[in-house]
Coordinates of C-alpha atoms and ligand atoms in Angstrom, one line a residue:
Chain A
M886 CA 17.8 7.8 32.3
F887 CA 20.6 6.7 34.6
D888 CA 20.1 3.0 33.8
L889 CA 20.1 3.7 30.1
L890 CA 23.3 5.8 30.1
Q891 CA 25.0 3.2 32.4
E892 CA 23.9 0.4 30.1
Y893 CA 25.5 2.2 27.1
I894 CA 28.8 2.6 29.1
D895 CA 28.8 -1.0 30.5
Q896 CA 28.0 -2.5 27.1
D897 CA 30.7 -0.4 25.4
R898 CA 28.1 1.1 23.1
I899 CA 29.5 4.5 23.8
R900 CA 33.1 5.5 24.8
L901 CA 33.8 8.5 27.0
D902 CA 36.7 10.8 26.6
R903 CA 38.0 11.9 30.0
T904 CA 40.3 14.6 28.6
I905 CA 37.5 17.0 27.7
H906 CA 36.1 18.0 31.1
T907 CA 39.2 18.3 33.1
G908 CA 38.2 21.1 35.4
R909 CA 36.8 20.4 38.9
T910 CA 33.3 19.0 38.6
T911 CA 30.5 18.4 41.1
Y912 CA 27.1 16.7 40.9
H913 CA 23.7 17.9 42.1
D914 CA 21.2 15.4 43.5
P915 CA 17.7 16.2 42.3
C916 CA 15.1 15.7 45.1
N917 CA 12.8 13.6 42.9
Y918 CA 15.5 11.2 41.6
G919 CA 16.9 10.8 45.1
R920 CA 14.8 11.2 48.2
R921 CA 11.5 11.0 46.4
S922 CA 12.4 8.0 44.4
Q923 CA 13.6 6.3 47.5
Q924 CA 10.3 7.0 49.3
L925 CA 8.0 6.0 46.4
F926 CA 9.9 3.2 44.6
G927 CA 12.4 2.0 47.2
H928 CA 15.4 3.1 45.3
G929 CA 17.0 6.5 45.3
Y930 CA 19.2 7.3 42.3
F931 CA 22.2 8.8 44.1
E932 CA 25.2 6.8 43.0
E933 CA 24.3 6.3 39.4
G934 CA 24.6 9.9 38.3
R935 CA 27.9 10.3 40.2
A936 CA 29.3 7.2 38.6
I937 CA 28.5 8.5 35.1
T938 CA 29.8 12.0 36.0
R939 CA 33.1 10.4 37.3
A940 CA 33.4 8.4 34.1
C941 CA 33.6 11.8 32.2
C942 CA 35.3 14.0 34.7
P943 CA 38.6 13.1 36.3
D944 CA 38.5 15.9 38.9
F945 CA 35.2 15.1 40.7
V946 CA 34.3 16.5 44.1
D947 CA 31.0 15.9 46.0
M948 CA 29.0 18.7 47.6
Q949 CA 28.5 18.5 51.3
P950 CA 26.3 17.0 52.3
P951 CA 25.8 14.7 49.3
G952 CA 23.1 12.1 48.5
A953 CA 20.0 11.8 50.7
D954 CA 21.0 14.8 52.8
N955 CA 21.6 17.1 49.8
Y956 CA 19.9 20.4 49.4
C957 CA 17.2 21.2 46.9
C958 CA 18.2 23.6 44.1
G959 CA 15.3 25.7 45.4
A960 CA 13.1 25.5 42.3
G961 CA 11.5 22.1 42.9
G962 CA 7.8 21.5 43.2
G963 CA 7.1 23.7 40.2
L964 CA 8.7 26.8 41.9
W965 CA 10.6 27.6 38.7
S966 CA 7.3 28.5 37.1
M967 CA 5.7 30.1 40.1
P968 CA 5.6 33.8 41.2
Y969 CA 7.7 33.3 44.3
A970 CA 11.1 34.3 42.9
A971 CA 12.5 35.7 46.2
E972 CA 11.6 32.5 48.1
R973 CA 13.1 30.4 45.3
V974 CA 16.4 32.3 45.3
F975 CA 16.5 32.3 49.1
H976 CA 16.0 28.5 49.2
G977 CA 18.8 28.2 46.6
R978 CA 21.3 30.0 48.9
L979 CA 22.3 26.7 50.4
K980 CA 22.9 25.1 47.0
A981 CA 25.0 28.1 46.0
R982 CA 27.1 27.7 49.2
Q983 CA 27.5 24.0 48.6
I984 CA 28.7 24.6 45.0
R985 CA 31.0 27.4 46.0
E986 CA 32.6 25.2 48.7
T987 CA 33.5 22.5 46.2
G988 CA 35.5 24.9 44.1
A989 CA 33.9 23.3 41.0
R990 CA 33.7 25.1 37.7
L991 CA 31.3 22.7 36.3
V992 CA 28.0 21.4 37.9
I993 CA 26.2 18.4 36.5
A994 CA 22.4 18.5 37.0
P995 CA 20.4 15.5 35.7
C996 CA 17.1 17.4 35.8
H997 CA 15.8 20.2 33.5
N998 CA 14.4 22.1 36.4
C999 CA 17.5 22.0 38.6
R1000 CA 19.7 22.9 35.7
D1001 CA 17.7 26.0 34.9
Q1002 CA 17.6 27.1 38.5
I1003 CA 21.4 26.6 39.0
L1004 CA 22.4 27.9 35.6
R1005 CA 20.0 30.8 35.0
S1006 CA 19.3 31.9 38.5
L1007 CA 21.8 30.9 41.2
N1008 CA 24.8 31.4 39.0
R1009 CA 23.8 35.0 38.6
E1010 CA 22.3 35.8 41.9
Y1011 CA 25.3 34.4 43.9
E1012 CA 27.9 35.1 41.2
L1013 CA 29.1 31.6 41.1
D1014 CA 30.7 31.9 37.7
I1015 CA 30.1 28.2 36.8
E1016 CA 29.1 26.1 33.9
V1017 CA 26.1 23.8 34.3
K1018 CA 25.4 20.8 32.1
Y1019 CA 22.7 18.2 32.0
L1020 CA 24.1 14.7 32.7
W1021 CA 23.2 13.7 29.2
Q1022 CA 24.8 16.8 27.8
L1023 CA 28.0 15.9 29.6
V1024 CA 27.9 12.4 28.1
A1025 CA 27.1 13.8 24.6
D1026 CA 30.0 16.2 24.9
S1027 CA 32.3 13.5 26.1
L1028 CA 31.6 11.0 23.3
A1029 CA 34.9 9.7 22.0
G1030 CA 33.5 8.3 18.8
P1031 CA 33.8 4.7 17.6
S1032 CA 37.1 3.1 18.5
Chain B
M74 CA -22.3 -7.0 94.4
T75 CA -19.9 -8.8 96.5
Y76 CA -18.1 -8.5 99.9
T77 CA -14.5 -9.3 100.0
F78 CA -12.8 -10.1 103.4
R79 CA -9.9 -11.8 105.1
V80 CA -10.7 -14.4 107.7
S81 CA -9.0 -12.5 110.5
A82 CA -10.8 -9.3 109.7
L83 CA -14.2 -10.9 109.5
A84 CA -13.5 -12.7 112.8
A85 CA -12.7 -9.3 114.4
E86 CA -15.7 -7.7 112.9
F87 CA -18.1 -10.3 114.4
G88 CA -16.1 -11.0 117.6
V89 CA -15.5 -14.7 116.9
H90 CA -12.4 -16.8 116.6
R91 CA -10.7 -17.2 113.2
N92 CA -11.4 -20.9 113.2
T93 CA -15.1 -20.3 113.7
I94 CA -15.1 -18.4 110.4
R95 CA -13.1 -21.1 108.7
N96 CA -15.6 -23.7 110.0
W97 CA -18.6 -21.7 108.8
I98 CA -17.0 -21.5 105.3
R99 CA -16.1 -25.2 105.4
N100 CA -19.6 -26.4 106.4
G101 CA -21.3 -24.0 104.0
S102 CA -23.2 -21.9 106.6
L103 CA -21.1 -18.9 105.3
P104 CA -21.4 -19.1 101.5
A105 CA -18.0 -17.7 100.7
R106 CA -15.4 -18.8 98.1
P107 CA -11.7 -18.2 97.9
G108 CA -10.7 -15.0 96.2
P109 CA -7.4 -13.4 95.3
G110 CA -4.6 -13.0 97.9
R111 CA -5.8 -15.1 100.7
Q112 CA -9.1 -13.3 100.7
Y113 CA -12.6 -14.6 100.5
V114 CA -15.6 -13.3 98.5
M115 CA -19.2 -13.7 99.3
E116 CA -22.4 -12.1 97.9
W117 CA -23.2 -8.8 99.6
E118 CA -26.6 -10.2 100.4
A119 CA -25.0 -13.1 102.4
Y120 CA -22.9 -10.5 104.3
R121 CA -26.0 -8.4 105.1
A122 CA -27.8 -11.5 106.3
L123 CA -24.9 -12.4 108.6
C124 CA -24.9 -8.8 110.0
E125 CA -28.6 -9.1 110.7
R126 CA -28.1 -12.4 112.5
Y127 CA -25.5 -10.8 114.7
G128 CA -27.5 -7.5 115.2
R129 CA -24.8 -5.5 113.5
S130 CA -25.0 -3.0 110.7
P131 CA -23.0 -3.5 107.6
R132 CA -19.7 -1.6 107.5
P133 CA -20.4 1.8 106.0
G134 CA -19.9 2.1 102.2
T135 CA -19.7 -1.6 101.6
D136 CA -23.0 -1.7 99.9
R137 CA -22.1 0.9 97.4
V138 CA -19.1 1.9 95.4
K139 CA -19.3 5.4 96.6
D140 CA -21.2 7.2 99.3
P141 CA -24.2 9.0 97.7
A142 CA -23.6 12.2 99.6
M143 CA -20.1 12.3 98.3
L144 CA -21.2 11.6 94.7
Q145 CA -23.7 14.4 95.0
Q146 CA -21.0 16.8 96.2
M147 CA -18.7 15.8 93.3
A148 CA -21.4 16.1 90.7
G149 CA -22.1 19.6 92.0
K150 CA -18.5 20.6 91.4
A151 CA -18.4 19.2 87.9
D152 CA -21.5 21.0 86.8
L153 CA -20.6 21.3 83.2
P154 CA -23.0 21.6 80.2
P155 CA -22.9 18.5 77.9
V156 CA -19.7 18.7 75.7
F157 CA -19.9 17.5 72.1
L158 CA -16.5 16.3 70.9
G159 CA -17.1 16.9 67.2
R160 CA -15.2 15.0 64.5
R161 CA -12.0 15.9 62.8
S162 CA -12.7 17.2 59.3
P163 CA -11.9 14.5 56.7
T164 CA -10.2 17.1 54.5
F165 CA -6.8 16.4 56.0
T166 CA -7.2 13.1 57.7
E167 CA -8.2 11.3 54.5
S168 CA -4.8 11.9 53.1
P169 CA -2.7 8.8 53.7
A170 CA 0.2 10.8 55.1
W171 CA -0.1 9.6 58.7
I172 CA -0.1 13.1 60.0
E173 CA -1.8 11.8 63.2
S174 CA 1.5 10.2 64.2
C175 CA 3.3 13.5 64.4
L176 CA 5.0 14.1 67.7
A177 CA 5.5 17.8 67.3
C178 CA 9.2 17.3 67.7
G179 CA 10.1 20.0 65.2
S180 CA 12.8 18.0 63.4
C181 CA 11.1 18.8 60.1
A182 CA 11.2 22.5 60.8
A183 CA 14.9 22.3 61.5
A184 CA 15.6 20.4 58.3
C185 CA 13.6 22.7 56.1
P186 CA 15.7 25.3 54.1
I187 CA 12.9 27.8 54.1
S188 CA 11.5 27.5 57.6
G189 CA 10.5 30.9 58.8
V190 CA 9.9 32.4 55.3
D191 CA 6.5 34.0 55.7
G192 CA 5.9 31.9 58.8
L193 CA 6.2 28.7 56.8
D194 CA 7.3 25.7 58.9
P195 CA 6.3 22.0 58.1
C196 CA 5.7 21.2 61.8
R197 CA 3.4 24.1 62.1
I198 CA 1.5 23.0 58.9
I199 CA 1.0 19.5 60.3
R200 CA -0.1 20.8 63.7
M201 CA -2.6 23.2 62.1
A202 CA -4.0 20.4 60.1
L203 CA -4.4 18.2 63.2
L204 CA -6.0 21.1 65.1
D205 CA -8.5 21.5 62.2
L206 CA -7.4 25.0 61.4
E207 CA -8.5 24.1 57.9
E208 CA -9.6 27.5 56.6
E209 CA -6.4 29.2 58.0
L210 CA -4.1 26.6 56.4
L211 CA -5.8 26.6 53.0
A212 CA -5.6 30.4 52.9
T213 CA -1.8 30.4 53.1
D214 CA 0.6 30.1 50.1
W215 CA 3.0 27.8 52.1
P216 CA 2.4 24.6 50.2
W217 CA 3.3 26.5 47.0
K218 CA 6.5 28.0 48.4
C219 CA 7.6 24.6 49.6
T220 CA 9.6 22.9 46.9
L221 CA 8.5 19.4 47.9
C222 CA 12.2 18.7 48.4
G223 CA 11.6 16.1 51.1
R224 CA 14.3 17.1 53.6
C225 CA 11.7 17.5 56.3
E226 CA 10.3 14.0 55.6
E227 CA 13.8 12.6 55.6
S228 CA 14.3 13.9 59.1
C229 CA 11.0 12.9 60.6
P230 CA 11.2 10.2 63.3
M231 CA 7.6 9.2 62.7
A232 CA 7.9 8.9 58.9
V233 CA 5.1 11.4 58.4
G234 CA 4.4 11.7 54.7
I235 CA 5.0 15.5 54.7
V236 CA 5.6 15.9 51.0
G237 CA 2.6 14.0 50.0
F238 CA 0.6 16.0 52.5
M239 CA 1.8 19.3 51.1
R240 CA 0.8 18.1 47.6
H241 CA -2.6 17.1 49.1
I242 CA -3.1 20.7 50.4
R243 CA -2.1 22.0 46.9
S244 CA -4.8 19.8 45.5
L245 CA -7.5 21.5 47.7
R246 CA -6.8 24.9 46.1
D247 CA -9.4 26.2 43.7
R248 CA -8.0 25.5 40.3
E249 CA -8.4 29.1 39.2
R250 CA -6.2 30.2 42.1
V251 CA -3.3 27.9 41.5
P252 CA -0.3 30.3 41.4
G253 CA 1.6 30.8 38.2
P254 CA 1.1 29.1 34.8
I255 CA 1.1 25.5 36.0
H256 CA -2.6 25.0 36.0
S257 CA -3.0 26.6 32.6
G258 CA -0.1 24.4 31.4
V259 CA -2.1 21.4 32.6
T260 CA -5.2 22.6 30.8
T261 CA -3.2 23.2 27.6
C262 CA -1.6 19.8 27.9
L263 CA -5.0 18.1 28.2
E264 CA -6.3 20.1 25.2
R265 CA -3.4 20.1 22.9
G266 CA -1.0 17.3 24.0
N267 CA 1.8 19.5 25.5
N268 CA 2.1 22.1 28.2
L269 CA 3.0 24.9 25.8
G270 CA 0.4 24.1 23.1
I271 CA 3.0 23.6 20.3
P272 CA 1.1 22.4 17.2
E273 CA 1.9 19.0 15.8
Q274 CA 3.0 20.3 12.4
D275 CA 5.4 22.9 13.9
F276 CA 6.9 20.2 16.1
L277 CA 7.4 17.7 13.3
A278 CA 8.9 20.4 11.1
L279 CA 11.3 21.4 13.8
L280 CA 12.4 17.8 14.4
D281 CA 13.0 17.4 10.7
D282 CA 15.1 20.5 10.5
L283 CA 17.1 19.6 13.6
G284 CA 17.6 16.1 12.3
R285 CA 19.0 17.4 9.1
E286 CA 21.4 19.6 10.9
L287 CA 22.6 16.8 13.1
A288 CA 23.0 14.5 10.1
L289 CA 25.9 16.8 9.0
S290 CA 28.0 15.5 11.9
C291 CA 26.2 12.2 12.4
P292 CA 25.9 10.7 8.9
G293 CA 22.6 9.0 8.3
F294 CA 20.9 10.5 11.3
T295 CA 17.1 11.1 11.1
V296 CA 14.6 11.7 13.9
P297 CA 12.5 8.5 14.2
V298 CA 8.9 9.7 14.7
D299 CA 6.2 7.1 15.4
R300 CA 8.6 4.2 14.6
Y301 CA 6.6 1.0 15.4
G302 CA 8.6 -1.5 17.4
A303 CA 11.3 0.8 18.6
R304 CA 12.8 -0.2 22.0
L305 CA 12.7 3.2 23.6
L306 CA 9.9 5.8 23.6
V307 CA 11.5 9.2 24.3
T308 CA 9.3 12.0 25.7
I309 CA 10.2 15.7 25.4
N310 CA 10.2 18.6 27.8
S311 CA 8.2 21.1 25.8
K312 CA 10.5 24.0 26.9
E313 CA 13.1 22.4 24.6
P314 CA 11.4 22.7 21.3
F315 CA 10.1 26.1 22.5
T316 CA 13.2 27.8 23.8
E317 CA 16.3 25.8 23.2
P318 CA 15.6 23.2 20.4
D319 CA 19.3 22.4 19.9
S320 CA 19.4 20.9 23.4
M321 CA 17.5 18.0 22.1
K322 CA 20.4 17.0 20.1
W323 CA 22.5 15.8 23.1
W324 CA 20.3 12.8 23.6
W325 CA 20.1 12.2 19.9
R326 CA 23.9 12.1 19.5
I327 CA 24.1 9.5 22.3
F328 CA 21.4 7.4 20.7
H329 CA 23.1 7.6 17.3
E330 CA 26.4 6.6 18.8
A331 CA 24.9 3.8 20.9
G332 CA 22.9 2.5 17.9
E333 CA 19.7 2.8 20.0
S334 CA 16.4 1.9 18.6
W335 CA 14.2 4.8 19.7
T336 CA 11.3 6.9 18.7
I337 CA 9.4 10.1 19.5
A338 CA 5.6 10.1 19.3
S339 CA 4.0 12.6 16.9
S340 CA 1.4 13.6 19.5
N341 CA 1.2 13.6 23.3
W342 CA 5.0 13.6 23.5
E343 CA 5.1 15.9 26.6
G344 CA 7.3 14.4 29.3
V345 CA 6.6 17.0 32.0
N346 CA 3.5 16.2 34.0
W347 CA 2.5 19.5 35.7
G348 CA -0.5 17.8 37.3
F349 CA 2.1 16.5 39.8
F350 CA 3.0 20.0 40.9
S351 CA -0.5 21.5 40.7
G352 CA -1.9 18.7 42.8
D353 CA -4.2 17.5 40.0
D354 CA -4.4 13.7 40.2
E355 CA -7.0 13.4 37.6
A356 CA -5.0 15.3 34.9
M357 CA -1.8 13.5 36.0
R358 CA -3.5 10.2 35.4
T359 CA -4.7 11.2 32.0
I360 CA -1.3 12.5 30.9
V361 CA 0.4 9.3 32.2
G362 CA -2.3 7.3 30.4
R363 CA -1.4 8.9 27.1
M364 CA 2.2 7.9 27.5
V365 CA 1.2 4.4 28.1
D366 CA -1.1 4.6 25.0
N367 CA 1.9 5.7 23.0
L368 CA 4.0 2.9 24.4
Q369 CA 1.4 0.4 23.4
R370 CA 0.5 1.9 20.0
L371 CA 4.2 1.9 19.0
N372 CA 5.0 -1.3 20.8
C373 CA 7.9 0.1 22.7
S374 CA 9.4 -1.6 25.7
A375 CA 11.0 1.3 27.6
L376 CA 10.1 4.9 28.4
L377 CA 12.6 7.7 28.7
L378 CA 11.4 10.7 30.8
P379 CA 14.3 13.1 30.7
E380 CA 12.9 15.4 33.3
Ligands
LIG2318 S1 9.6 19.6 51.4 FE1 8.9 21.7 51.8 S2 8.6 21.8 54.0 FE2 9.8 20.0 53.6 S3 11.9 20.7 53.8 FE3 11.4 20.9 51.6 S4 10.7 23.0 51.4 FE4 10.6 22.5 53.6
LIG2319 S1 9.5 15.7 62.2 FE1 7.7 14.5 62.0 S2 7.0 14.0 64.1 FE2 8.5 15.8 64.2 S3 7.2 17.6 64.1 FE3 7.8 17.1 62.0 S4 6.1 15.8 61.2 FE4 5.9 15.9 63.4

């Protein structure tokens, strides 16, 4: 996914309009694309998603801690579909705090599961009042059309 | 058995001069050979014969490692029944997670965002496994409340494969007792090609409708189903056609803009492998195998798993 989007950008096959998402934006590192990928395949996708997000959003701020130390959204491991809602929301308290501290109005999540947890659960439970987009949704919404 | 001595000590023992001992060694009447640290070694029999010749008794204890009376006394104190060590159950140790190298340092427990929830704690889980508290561990819901996020593993100084191990414990759960719908999703996927059991006809009709809608803003757009030779095979998260079909259009708009050669398979298009979460390796393999089949059948060169 990251390699594909980056390829389109690098080869100028898509052009991104940076005037659409001007609000403060942050990026969530999904555990499987980052830590897990690093463990299993020797490469963690940390920087790629940020680079693509930055290419769309001029006001980008990282959560603390970012990258390999980042917190799980709380719904990993299939928890989004399991009957442990209290544990899932409790786990997500750290993610909610991280998001709040960035002051971002838009959170980019490159994973279905994380996006659902942040948008549909944490946003409400912790009154974050944020917008959440998939990475590819951000790119699609930033398409500038042919030059 | 041997008798080890210094020349001076043996000379004192037998009341002769040191040089006498040295002469005996040199002319072979005392069959001793040089040993470590300026000592000499001879067979215990030779020492006994020397004692006999000089009418002396061997120094006490030199004919044995320990005095029998003392051994008797010690054995009496250690009067234990035979102890069988038993073997660690292979249930946990067969997992290649290196749990045996755990130091019990607790770093993982400190790094885990839900340590303490219902007594869950990765360090405790590893220790219980090592102590063979198998039944107790399998009875908990801890591995299901853990999100497999890997923060524990990241902090572990011994690189214990904690996440893989959690998943291994999940795999030991009776399939009927897997929490929530993930196991039934796996079963549905195996039977009907996607986790939610969406029939092929409905799926294809939906793609067609959505494609037409998108063509209004992207002239000439159609959804390429089963297009042989496309570069990219795109899998779908079944929740999208089921609950938010319009969200599939984001990728499609990008493909259209980038002039990508892509396709969706008409069957077995599911991109979410719930066997990963339920700890079902067999199902996971089957589902991955189907993706590979689609890649080969349609002669695609890359796979997109937007999950
Ligand atoms: S993988 Fe599980 S045990 Fe480890 S830190 Fe995450 S939630 Fe805790
Ligand atoms: S961090 Fe590693 S070594 Fe330390 S207790 Fe946890 S598993 Fe054991």
